[in-house]
Short mmCIF file of C-alpha atoms and ligand atoms in Angstrom, two decimals:
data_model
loop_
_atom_site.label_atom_id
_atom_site.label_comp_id
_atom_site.label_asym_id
_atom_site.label_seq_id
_atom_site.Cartn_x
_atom_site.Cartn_y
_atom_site.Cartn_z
CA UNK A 1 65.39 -47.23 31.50
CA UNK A 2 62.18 -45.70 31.19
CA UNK A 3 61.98 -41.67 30.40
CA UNK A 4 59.50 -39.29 32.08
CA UNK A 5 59.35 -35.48 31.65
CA UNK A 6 61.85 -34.35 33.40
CA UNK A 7 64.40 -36.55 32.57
CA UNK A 8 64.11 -36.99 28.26
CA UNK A 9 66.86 -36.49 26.37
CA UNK A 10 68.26 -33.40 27.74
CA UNK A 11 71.63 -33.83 25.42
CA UNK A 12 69.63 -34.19 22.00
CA UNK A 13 66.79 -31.85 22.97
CA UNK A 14 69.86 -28.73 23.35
CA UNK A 15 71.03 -29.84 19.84
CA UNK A 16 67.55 -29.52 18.25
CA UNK A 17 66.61 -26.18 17.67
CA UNK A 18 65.42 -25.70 13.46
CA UNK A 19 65.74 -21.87 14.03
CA UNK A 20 69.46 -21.55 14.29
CA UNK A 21 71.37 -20.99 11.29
CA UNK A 22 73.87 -23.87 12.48
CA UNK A 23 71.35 -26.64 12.71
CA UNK A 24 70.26 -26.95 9.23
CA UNK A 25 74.16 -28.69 8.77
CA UNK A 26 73.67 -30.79 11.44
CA UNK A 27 70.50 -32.79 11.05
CA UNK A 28 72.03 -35.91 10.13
CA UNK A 29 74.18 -35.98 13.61
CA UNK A 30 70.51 -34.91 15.51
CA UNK A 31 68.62 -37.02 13.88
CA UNK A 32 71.16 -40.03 14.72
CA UNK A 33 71.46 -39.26 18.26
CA UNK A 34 67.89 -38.90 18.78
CA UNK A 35 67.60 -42.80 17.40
CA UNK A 36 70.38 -43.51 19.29
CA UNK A 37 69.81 -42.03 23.06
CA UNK A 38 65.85 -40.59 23.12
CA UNK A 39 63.64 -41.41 20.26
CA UNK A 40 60.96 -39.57 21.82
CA UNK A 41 62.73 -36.48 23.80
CA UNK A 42 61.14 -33.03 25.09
CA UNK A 43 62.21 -29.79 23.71
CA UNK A 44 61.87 -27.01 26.41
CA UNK A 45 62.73 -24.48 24.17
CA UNK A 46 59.50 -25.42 21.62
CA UNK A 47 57.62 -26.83 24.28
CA UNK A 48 56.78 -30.13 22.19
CA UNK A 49 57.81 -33.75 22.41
CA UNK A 50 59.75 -34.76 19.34
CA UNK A 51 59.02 -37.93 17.65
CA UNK A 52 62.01 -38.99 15.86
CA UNK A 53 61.93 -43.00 14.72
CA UNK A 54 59.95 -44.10 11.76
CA UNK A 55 57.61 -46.59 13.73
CA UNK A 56 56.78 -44.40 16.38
CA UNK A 57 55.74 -42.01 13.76
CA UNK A 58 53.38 -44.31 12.32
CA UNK A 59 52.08 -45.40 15.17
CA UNK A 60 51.19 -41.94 15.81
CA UNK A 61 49.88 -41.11 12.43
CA UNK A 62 47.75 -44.31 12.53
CA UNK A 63 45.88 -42.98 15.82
CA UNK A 64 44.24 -39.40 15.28
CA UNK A 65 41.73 -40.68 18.02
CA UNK A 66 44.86 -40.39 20.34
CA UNK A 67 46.64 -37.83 18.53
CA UNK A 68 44.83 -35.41 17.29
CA UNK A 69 45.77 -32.43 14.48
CA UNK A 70 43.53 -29.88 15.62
CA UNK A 71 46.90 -27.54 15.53
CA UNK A 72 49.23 -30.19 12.93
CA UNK A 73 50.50 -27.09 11.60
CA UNK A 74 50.71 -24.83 14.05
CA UNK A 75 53.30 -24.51 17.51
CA UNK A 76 52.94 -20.66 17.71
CA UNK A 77 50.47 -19.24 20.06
CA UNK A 78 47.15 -18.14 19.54
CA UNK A 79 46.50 -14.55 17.44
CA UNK A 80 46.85 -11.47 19.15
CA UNK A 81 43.46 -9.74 19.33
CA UNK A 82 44.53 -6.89 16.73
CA UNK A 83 45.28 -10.17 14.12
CA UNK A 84 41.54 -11.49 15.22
CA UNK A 85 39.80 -7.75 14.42
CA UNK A 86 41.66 -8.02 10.47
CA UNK A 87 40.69 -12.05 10.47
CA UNK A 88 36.98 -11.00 11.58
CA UNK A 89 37.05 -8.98 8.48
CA UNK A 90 36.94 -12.13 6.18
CA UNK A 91 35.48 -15.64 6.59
CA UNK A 92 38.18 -16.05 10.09
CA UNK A 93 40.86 -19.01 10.26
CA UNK A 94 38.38 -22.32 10.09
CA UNK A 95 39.23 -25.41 11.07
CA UNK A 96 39.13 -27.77 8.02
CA UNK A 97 41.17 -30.58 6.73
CA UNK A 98 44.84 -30.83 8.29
CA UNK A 99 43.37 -29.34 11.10
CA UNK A 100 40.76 -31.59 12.20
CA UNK A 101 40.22 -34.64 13.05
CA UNK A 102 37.64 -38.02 12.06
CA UNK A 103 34.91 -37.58 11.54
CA UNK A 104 35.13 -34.13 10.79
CA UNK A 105 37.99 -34.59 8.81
CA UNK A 106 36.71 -37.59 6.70
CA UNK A 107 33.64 -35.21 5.26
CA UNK A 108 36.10 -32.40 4.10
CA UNK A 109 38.87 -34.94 2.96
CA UNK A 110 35.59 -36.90 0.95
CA UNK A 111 34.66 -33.40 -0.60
CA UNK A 112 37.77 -32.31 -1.58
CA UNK A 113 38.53 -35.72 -3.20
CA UNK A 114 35.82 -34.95 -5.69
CA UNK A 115 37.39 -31.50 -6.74
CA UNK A 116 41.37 -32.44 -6.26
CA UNK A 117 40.94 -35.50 -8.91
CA UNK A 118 43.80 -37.56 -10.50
CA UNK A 119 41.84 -35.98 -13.76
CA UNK A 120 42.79 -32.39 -12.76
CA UNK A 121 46.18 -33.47 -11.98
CA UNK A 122 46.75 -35.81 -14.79
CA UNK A 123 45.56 -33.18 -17.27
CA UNK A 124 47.71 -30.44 -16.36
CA UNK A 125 50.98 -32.62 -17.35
CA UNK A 126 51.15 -31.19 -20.66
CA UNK A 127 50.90 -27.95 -19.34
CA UNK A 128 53.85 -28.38 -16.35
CA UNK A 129 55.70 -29.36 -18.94
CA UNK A 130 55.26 -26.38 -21.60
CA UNK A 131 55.48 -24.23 -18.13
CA UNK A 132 59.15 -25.70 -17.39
CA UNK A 133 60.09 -25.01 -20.76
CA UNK A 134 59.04 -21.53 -20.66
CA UNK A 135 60.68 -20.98 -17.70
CA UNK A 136 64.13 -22.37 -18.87
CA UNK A 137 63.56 -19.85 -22.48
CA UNK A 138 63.68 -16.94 -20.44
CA UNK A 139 66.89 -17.63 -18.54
CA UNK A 140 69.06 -20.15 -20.87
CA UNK A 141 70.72 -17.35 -22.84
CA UNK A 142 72.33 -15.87 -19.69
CA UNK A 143 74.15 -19.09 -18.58
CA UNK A 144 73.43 -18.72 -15.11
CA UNK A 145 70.40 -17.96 -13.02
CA UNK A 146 69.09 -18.49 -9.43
CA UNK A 147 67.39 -21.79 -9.72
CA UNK A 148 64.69 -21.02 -6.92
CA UNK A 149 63.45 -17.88 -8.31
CA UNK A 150 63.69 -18.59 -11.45
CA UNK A 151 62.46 -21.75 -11.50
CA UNK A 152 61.77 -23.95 -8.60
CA UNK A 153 59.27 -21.33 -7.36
CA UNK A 154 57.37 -19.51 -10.14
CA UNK A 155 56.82 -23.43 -11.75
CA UNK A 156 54.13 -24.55 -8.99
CA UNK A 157 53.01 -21.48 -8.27
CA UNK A 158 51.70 -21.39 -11.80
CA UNK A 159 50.22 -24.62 -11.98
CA UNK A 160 48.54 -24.21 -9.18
CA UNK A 161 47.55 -20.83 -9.53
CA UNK A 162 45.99 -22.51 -12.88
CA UNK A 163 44.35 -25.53 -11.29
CA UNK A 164 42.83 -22.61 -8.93
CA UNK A 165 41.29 -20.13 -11.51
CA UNK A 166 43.49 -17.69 -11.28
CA UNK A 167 44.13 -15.17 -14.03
CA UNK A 168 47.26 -14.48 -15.46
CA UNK A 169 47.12 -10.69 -14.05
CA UNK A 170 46.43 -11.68 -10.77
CA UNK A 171 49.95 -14.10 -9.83
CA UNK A 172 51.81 -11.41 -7.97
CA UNK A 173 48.86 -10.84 -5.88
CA UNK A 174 48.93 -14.75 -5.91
CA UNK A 175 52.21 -15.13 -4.85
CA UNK A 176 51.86 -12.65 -1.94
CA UNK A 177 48.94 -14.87 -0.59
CA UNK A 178 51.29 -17.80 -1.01
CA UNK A 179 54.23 -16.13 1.12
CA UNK A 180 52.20 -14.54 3.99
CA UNK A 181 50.14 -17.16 4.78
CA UNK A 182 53.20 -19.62 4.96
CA UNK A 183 54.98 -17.27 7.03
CA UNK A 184 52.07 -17.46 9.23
CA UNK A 185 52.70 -20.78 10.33
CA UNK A 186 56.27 -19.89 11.67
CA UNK A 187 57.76 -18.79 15.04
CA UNK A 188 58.68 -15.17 16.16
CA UNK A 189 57.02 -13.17 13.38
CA UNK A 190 56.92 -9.56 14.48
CA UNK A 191 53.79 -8.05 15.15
CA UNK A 192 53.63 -5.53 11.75
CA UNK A 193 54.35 -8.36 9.98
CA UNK A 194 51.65 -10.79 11.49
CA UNK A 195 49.78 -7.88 10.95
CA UNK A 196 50.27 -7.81 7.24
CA UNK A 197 49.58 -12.04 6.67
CA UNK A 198 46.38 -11.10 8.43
CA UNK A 199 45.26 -8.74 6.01
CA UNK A 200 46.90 -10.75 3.20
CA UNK A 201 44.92 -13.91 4.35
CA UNK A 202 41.51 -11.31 4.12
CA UNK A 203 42.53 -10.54 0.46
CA UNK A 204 42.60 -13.62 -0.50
CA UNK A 205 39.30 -14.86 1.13
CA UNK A 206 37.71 -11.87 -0.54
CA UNK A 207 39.12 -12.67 -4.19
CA UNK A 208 38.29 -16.14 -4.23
CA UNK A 209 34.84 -15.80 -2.93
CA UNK A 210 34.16 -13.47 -5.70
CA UNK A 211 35.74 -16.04 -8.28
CA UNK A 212 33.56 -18.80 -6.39
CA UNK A 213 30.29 -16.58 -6.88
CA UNK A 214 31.22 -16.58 -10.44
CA UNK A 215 31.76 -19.70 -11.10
CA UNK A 216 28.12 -20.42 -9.32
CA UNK A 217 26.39 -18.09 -12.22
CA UNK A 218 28.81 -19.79 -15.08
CA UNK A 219 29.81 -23.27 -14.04
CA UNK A 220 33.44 -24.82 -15.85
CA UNK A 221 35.02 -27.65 -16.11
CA UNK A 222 37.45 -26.82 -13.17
CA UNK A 223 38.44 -27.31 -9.17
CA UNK A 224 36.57 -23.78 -8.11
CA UNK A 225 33.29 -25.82 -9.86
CA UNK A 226 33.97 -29.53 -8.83
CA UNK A 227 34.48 -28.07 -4.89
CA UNK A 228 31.05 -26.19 -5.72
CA UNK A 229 29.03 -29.10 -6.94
CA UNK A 230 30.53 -31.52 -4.60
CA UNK A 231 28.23 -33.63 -2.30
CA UNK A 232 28.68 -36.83 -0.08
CA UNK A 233 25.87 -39.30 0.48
CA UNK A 234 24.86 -38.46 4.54
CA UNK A 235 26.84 -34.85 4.51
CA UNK A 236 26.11 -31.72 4.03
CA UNK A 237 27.97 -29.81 1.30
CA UNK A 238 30.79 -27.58 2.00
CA UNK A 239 29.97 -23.72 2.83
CA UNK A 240 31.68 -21.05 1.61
CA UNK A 241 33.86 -20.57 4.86
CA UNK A 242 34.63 -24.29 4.40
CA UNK A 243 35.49 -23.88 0.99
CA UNK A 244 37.74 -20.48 0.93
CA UNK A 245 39.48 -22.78 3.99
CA UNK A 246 40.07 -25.55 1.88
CA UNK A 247 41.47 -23.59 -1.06
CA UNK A 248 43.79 -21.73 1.49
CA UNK A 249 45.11 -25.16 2.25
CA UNK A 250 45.50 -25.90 -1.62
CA UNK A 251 47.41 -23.17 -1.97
CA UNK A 252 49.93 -23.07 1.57
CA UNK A 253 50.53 -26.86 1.23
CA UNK A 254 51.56 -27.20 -2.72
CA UNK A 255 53.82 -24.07 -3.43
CA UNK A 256 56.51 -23.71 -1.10
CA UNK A 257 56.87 -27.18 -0.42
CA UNK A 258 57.77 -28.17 -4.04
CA UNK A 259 59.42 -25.29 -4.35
CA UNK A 260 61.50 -26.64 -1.94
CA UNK A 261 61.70 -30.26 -3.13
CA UNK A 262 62.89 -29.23 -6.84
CA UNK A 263 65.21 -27.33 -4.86
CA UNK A 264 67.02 -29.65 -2.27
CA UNK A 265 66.79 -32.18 -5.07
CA UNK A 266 69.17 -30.20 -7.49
CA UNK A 267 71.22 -29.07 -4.65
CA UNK A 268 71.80 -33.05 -3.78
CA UNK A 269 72.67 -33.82 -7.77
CA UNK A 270 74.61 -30.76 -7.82
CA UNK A 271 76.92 -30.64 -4.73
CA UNK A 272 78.19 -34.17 -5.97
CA UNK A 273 77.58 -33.53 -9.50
CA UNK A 274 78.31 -37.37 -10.33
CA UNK A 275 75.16 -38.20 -9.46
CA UNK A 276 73.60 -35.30 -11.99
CA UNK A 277 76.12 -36.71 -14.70
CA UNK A 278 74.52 -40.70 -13.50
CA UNK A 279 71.57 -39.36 -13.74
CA UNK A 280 71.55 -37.31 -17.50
CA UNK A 281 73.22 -40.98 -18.65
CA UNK A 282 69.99 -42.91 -17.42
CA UNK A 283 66.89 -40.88 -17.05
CA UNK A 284 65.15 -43.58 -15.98
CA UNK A 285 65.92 -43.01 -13.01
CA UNK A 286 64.05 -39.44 -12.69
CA UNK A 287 61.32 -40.92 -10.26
CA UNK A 288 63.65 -42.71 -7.78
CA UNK A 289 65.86 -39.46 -7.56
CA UNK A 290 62.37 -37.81 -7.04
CA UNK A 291 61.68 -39.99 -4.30
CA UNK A 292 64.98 -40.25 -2.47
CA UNK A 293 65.10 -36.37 -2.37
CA UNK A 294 62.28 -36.73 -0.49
CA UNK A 295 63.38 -38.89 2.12
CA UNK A 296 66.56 -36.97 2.31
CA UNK A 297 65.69 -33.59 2.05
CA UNK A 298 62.34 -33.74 3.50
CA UNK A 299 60.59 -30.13 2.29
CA UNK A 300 58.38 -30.25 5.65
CA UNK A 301 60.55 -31.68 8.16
CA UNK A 302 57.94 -32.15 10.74
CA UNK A 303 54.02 -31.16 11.68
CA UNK A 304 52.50 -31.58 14.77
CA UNK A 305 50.01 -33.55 17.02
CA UNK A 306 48.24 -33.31 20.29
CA UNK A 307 47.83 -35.80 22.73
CA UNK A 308 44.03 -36.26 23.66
CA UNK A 309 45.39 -38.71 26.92
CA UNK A 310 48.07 -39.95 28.69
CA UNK A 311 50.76 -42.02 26.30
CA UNK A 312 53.59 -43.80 26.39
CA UNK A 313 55.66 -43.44 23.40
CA UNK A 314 59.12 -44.68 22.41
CA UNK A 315 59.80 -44.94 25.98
CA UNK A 316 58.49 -41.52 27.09
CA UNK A 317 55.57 -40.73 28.91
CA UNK A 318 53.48 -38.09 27.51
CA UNK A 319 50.60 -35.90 29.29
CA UNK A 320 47.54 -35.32 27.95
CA UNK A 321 47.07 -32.14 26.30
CA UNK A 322 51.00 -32.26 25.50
CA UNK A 323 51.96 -30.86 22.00
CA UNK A 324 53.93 -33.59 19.54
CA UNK A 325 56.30 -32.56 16.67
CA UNK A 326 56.48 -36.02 14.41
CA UNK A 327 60.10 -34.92 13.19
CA UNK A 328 59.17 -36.97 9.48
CA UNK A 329 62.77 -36.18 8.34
CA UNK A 330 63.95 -38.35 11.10
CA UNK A 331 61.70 -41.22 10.69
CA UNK A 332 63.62 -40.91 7.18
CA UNK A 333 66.72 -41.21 8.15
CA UNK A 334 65.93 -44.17 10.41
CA UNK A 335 68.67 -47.03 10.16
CA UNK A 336 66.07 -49.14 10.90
CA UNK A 337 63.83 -48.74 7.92
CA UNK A 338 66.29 -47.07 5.85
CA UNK A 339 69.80 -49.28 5.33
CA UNK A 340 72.49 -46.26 5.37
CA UNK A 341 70.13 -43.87 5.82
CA UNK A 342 72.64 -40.79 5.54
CA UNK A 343 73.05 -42.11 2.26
CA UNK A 344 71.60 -40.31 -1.01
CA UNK A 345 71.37 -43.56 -3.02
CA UNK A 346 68.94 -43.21 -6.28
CA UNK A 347 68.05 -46.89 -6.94
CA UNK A 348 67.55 -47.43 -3.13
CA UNK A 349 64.35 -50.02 -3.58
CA UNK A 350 62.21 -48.44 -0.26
CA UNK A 351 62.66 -44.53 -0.98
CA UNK A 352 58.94 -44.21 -1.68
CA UNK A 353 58.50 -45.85 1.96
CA UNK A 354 59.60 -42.45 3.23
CA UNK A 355 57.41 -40.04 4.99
CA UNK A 356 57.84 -36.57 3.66
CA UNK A 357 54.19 -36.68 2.78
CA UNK A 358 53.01 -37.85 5.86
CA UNK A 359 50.56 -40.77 6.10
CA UNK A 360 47.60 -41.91 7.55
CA UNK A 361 43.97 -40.09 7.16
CA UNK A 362 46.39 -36.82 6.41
CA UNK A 363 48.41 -37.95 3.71
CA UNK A 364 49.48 -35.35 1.69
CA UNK A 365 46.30 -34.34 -1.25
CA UNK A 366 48.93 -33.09 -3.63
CA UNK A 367 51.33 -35.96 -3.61
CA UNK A 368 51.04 -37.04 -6.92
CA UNK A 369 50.76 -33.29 -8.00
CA UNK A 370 54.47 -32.49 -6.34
CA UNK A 371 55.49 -36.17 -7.91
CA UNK A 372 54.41 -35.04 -11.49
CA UNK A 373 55.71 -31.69 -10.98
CA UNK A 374 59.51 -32.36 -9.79
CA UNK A 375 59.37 -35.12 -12.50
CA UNK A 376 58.87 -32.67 -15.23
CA UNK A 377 61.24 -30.02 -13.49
CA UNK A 378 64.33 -32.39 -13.41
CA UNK A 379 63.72 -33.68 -17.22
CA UNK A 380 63.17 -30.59 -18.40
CA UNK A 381 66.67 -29.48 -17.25
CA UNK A 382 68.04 -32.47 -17.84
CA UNK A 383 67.56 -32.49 -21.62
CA UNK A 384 68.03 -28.56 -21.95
CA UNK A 385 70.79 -27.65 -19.47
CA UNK A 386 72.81 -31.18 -18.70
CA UNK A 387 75.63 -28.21 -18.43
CA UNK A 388 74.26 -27.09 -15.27
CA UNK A 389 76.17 -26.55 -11.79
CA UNK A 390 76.69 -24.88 -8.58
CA UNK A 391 78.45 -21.47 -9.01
CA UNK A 392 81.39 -21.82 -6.86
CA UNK A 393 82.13 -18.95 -4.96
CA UNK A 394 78.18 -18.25 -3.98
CA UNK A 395 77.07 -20.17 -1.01
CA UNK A 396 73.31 -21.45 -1.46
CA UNK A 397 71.30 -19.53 1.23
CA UNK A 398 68.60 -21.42 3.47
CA UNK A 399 65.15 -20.63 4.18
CA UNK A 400 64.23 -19.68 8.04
CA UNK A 401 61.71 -21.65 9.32
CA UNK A 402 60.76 -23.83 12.42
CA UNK A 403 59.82 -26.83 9.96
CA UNK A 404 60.19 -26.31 5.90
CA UNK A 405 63.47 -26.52 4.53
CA UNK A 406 64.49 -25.06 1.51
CA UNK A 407 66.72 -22.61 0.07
CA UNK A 408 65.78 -19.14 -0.52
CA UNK A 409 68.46 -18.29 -3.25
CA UNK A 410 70.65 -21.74 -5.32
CA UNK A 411 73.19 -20.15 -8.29
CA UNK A 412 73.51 -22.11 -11.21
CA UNK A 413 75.62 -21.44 -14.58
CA UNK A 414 75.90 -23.65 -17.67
CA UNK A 415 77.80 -23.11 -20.50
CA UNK A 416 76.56 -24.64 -23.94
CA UNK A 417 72.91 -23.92 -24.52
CA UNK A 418 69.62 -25.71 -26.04
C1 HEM B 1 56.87 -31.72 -2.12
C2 HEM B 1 55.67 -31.21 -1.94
C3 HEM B 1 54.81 -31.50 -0.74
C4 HEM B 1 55.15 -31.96 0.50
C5 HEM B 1 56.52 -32.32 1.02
C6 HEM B 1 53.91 -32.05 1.26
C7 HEM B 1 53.83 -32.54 2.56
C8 HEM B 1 52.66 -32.79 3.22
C9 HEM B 1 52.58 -33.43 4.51
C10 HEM B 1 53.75 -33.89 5.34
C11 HEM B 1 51.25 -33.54 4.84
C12 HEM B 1 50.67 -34.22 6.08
C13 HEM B 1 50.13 -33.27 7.08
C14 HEM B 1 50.06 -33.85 8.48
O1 HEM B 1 50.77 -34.79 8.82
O2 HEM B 1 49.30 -33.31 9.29
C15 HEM B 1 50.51 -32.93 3.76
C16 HEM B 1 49.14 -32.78 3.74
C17 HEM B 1 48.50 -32.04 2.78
N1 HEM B 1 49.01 -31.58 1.59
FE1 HEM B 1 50.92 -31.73 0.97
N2 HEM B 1 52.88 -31.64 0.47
C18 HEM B 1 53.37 -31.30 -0.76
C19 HEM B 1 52.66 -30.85 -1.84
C20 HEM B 1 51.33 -30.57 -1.83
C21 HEM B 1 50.58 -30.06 -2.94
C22 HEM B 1 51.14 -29.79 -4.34
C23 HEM B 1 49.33 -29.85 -2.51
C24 HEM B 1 48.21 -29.28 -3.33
C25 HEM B 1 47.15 -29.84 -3.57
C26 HEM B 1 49.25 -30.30 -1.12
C27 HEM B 1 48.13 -30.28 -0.32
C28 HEM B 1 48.03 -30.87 0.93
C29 HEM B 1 46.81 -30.88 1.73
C30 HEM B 1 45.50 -30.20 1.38
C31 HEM B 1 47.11 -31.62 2.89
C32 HEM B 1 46.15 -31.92 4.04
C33 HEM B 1 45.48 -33.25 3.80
C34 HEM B 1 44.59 -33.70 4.93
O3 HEM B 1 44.70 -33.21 6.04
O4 HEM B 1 43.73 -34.56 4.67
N3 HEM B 1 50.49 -30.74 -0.76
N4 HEM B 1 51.38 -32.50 2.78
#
């Protein structure tokens, strides 16, 4: 039978709510009665249709015309006026990128292309690598450390705090940026605190205009210089609103997400540490693991759309102007593209298939970045800490957030050292 609003998927929309503690242990039952009894269901509580099998997903992603990202990262409502007087102070929150659609989106997406290169990634592998190592000197001795904070976050933070410009001196200040203007994008922030990513967002508008400005008077061979210098045939070059936008994005999008992926993916060797001791006796299978992390442990579990007319979706009618979450983690754990899709299976042959970066005219810029990056991470441990596990007794604690997932502490110990 068809579903309308009113009557879509009341029983799986009151088991879907990403801000209670509860629910992170319970996707895999959500996400299977969501296949099961409403693909496509309507959360009251968020306000937003949730889009839960893999097709519909793409069909979705393969549409902006119909679906369009003008707020793809955003379900919380628009700034209070005090948060627009601190914005005002700085270049405002502009619409670029993830947030706008063809044929907007296709001139900023073009730009960017010339300054995010597979150059600038490729030549930073040396460097991950060195970075991971560095990482792992200053904690090995101990035999135990929090894997997050010692590890999973401070690694792309500093590679992309390199790829950006900026200075050794300057990564706390860096890594404030990072964490405000991610908490931004959640629910029920309190107003001191919204007040405080404001001002944080201002800070780092101002700092990277002035490294922009002086990279215009002394040119290198570097991102800051490439998004300078960039032009497309028919468009006009990026301003420096546009750009400081841009480099925001850069900066939200490829932190706390790997963060988060190194981290779910040594949670999933560790909890069933066979798979870390498979894994240590073949290494060749680093970049499935990488990739089936993904699909299991999606980092962002879901961004949003909005439909520009009336749809019909997975069996639910949707009004215009109605807000879509397209729940990626579900589409990856669809039985229907994924054979035991609950499963964490490391030679599965379709794991890249998965979603986690999206798809479409959005799919994710840094892909290969987080690829390289969680690569390095897991060899690097692998051939200096094969010793490693969960501490027992200390229960990993989860991030809060409507869609990332990630842990915000993981303990570790080890025993013999490298
Ligand atoms: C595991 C790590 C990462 C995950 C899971 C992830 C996930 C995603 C997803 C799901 C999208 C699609 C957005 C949408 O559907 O509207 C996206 C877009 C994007 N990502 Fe990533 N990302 C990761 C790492 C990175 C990195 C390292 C960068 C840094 C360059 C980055 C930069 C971006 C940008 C700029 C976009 C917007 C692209 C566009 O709209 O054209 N991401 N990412």
């Amino acid at each position: 039978m068809e579903r309308v609003a009113g009557d879509s998927g009341q029983g799986v929309a009151s088991r879907y709510n990403p801000l209670d503690p509860e629910y992170a242990g319970r996707i895999q039952e959500v996400f299977a009665a969501a296949h099961r009894e409403a693909p496509v269901f309507f959360s009251p509580l968020y306000n937003v249709w949730v889009v839960t099998r893999y097709d519909d997903i793409w069909t979705v992603l393969k549409d902006p015309t119909r679906y369009s990202s003008s707020l793809s990262t955003n379900v919380a409502a628009k700034d209070a006026p005090e948060v627009i007087a601190i914005l005002k102070e700085g270049w405002g929150q502009l619409s670029t990128l993830v947030t706008c659609d063809p044929p907007a989106h296709n001139r900023y997406r073009g730009l960017i292309n010339k300054a995010f290169t597979p150059r600038r990634v490729s030549e930073r592998t040396d460097f991950i690598r060195s970075t991971a190592n560095r990482l792992v000197d200053r904690f090995i001795d101990k035999g135990e450390t929090d894997l997050i904070w010692k590890y999973a976050y401070p690694l792309p933070m500093t590679i992309i705090a390199s790829i950006l410009g900026v200075g050794d001196g300057d990564l706390d200040r860096f890594k404030k940026w990072s964490d405000d203007l991610v908490a931004r994008l959640s629910f029920d922030l309190p107003k001191e605190r919204l007040l405080e990513c404001a001002r944080s967002l201002v800070d780092f508008q101002r700092y990277f205009d002035g490294l922009l400005t002086e990279r215009e008077k002394n040119p290198r061979d570097d991102m800051l210089t490439d998004l300078l210098n960039a032009r497309l045939e028919g468009a006009a070059p990026l301003n420096r609103g546009e750009m400081l936008s841009m480099i925001q994005q850069v900066l939200v999008a490829g932190n706390e997400t790997t963060t988060s992926l190194i981290g779910n993916m040594m949670y999933l060797l560790l909890e069933h540490r066979e798979r870390w001791e498979a894994l240590c006796a073949d290494p060749s299978l680093v970049a499935g693991t990488v990739e089936e992390a993904l699909r299991m442990e999606s980092p962002v579990q879901g961004l949003f759309r909005i439909a520009t007319e009336d749809v019909e979706l997975g069996g639910a009618r949707i009004a215009k102007g109605a807000q879509l979450q397209l729940l990626y983690a579900a589409g990856n754990r669809d039985e229907a593209e994924f054979a035991a899709a609950g499963e964490f299976q490391m030679r599965r042959d379709n794991a890249a298939s998965h979603l986690a970066f999206g798809g479409g005219v959005h799919f994710c810029l840094g892909a290969s970045l987080a690829r390289l990056e969680a690569r390095i991470a897991l060899e690097t441990l692998i051939e200096r800490i094969p010793e490693i596990r969960l501490v027992a007794d200390r229960q990993p604690r989860r991030i809060a957030h409507f869609f990332m997932r990630g842990f915000e502490h993981l303990a570790v110990e080890w025993s013999g050292v490298r």
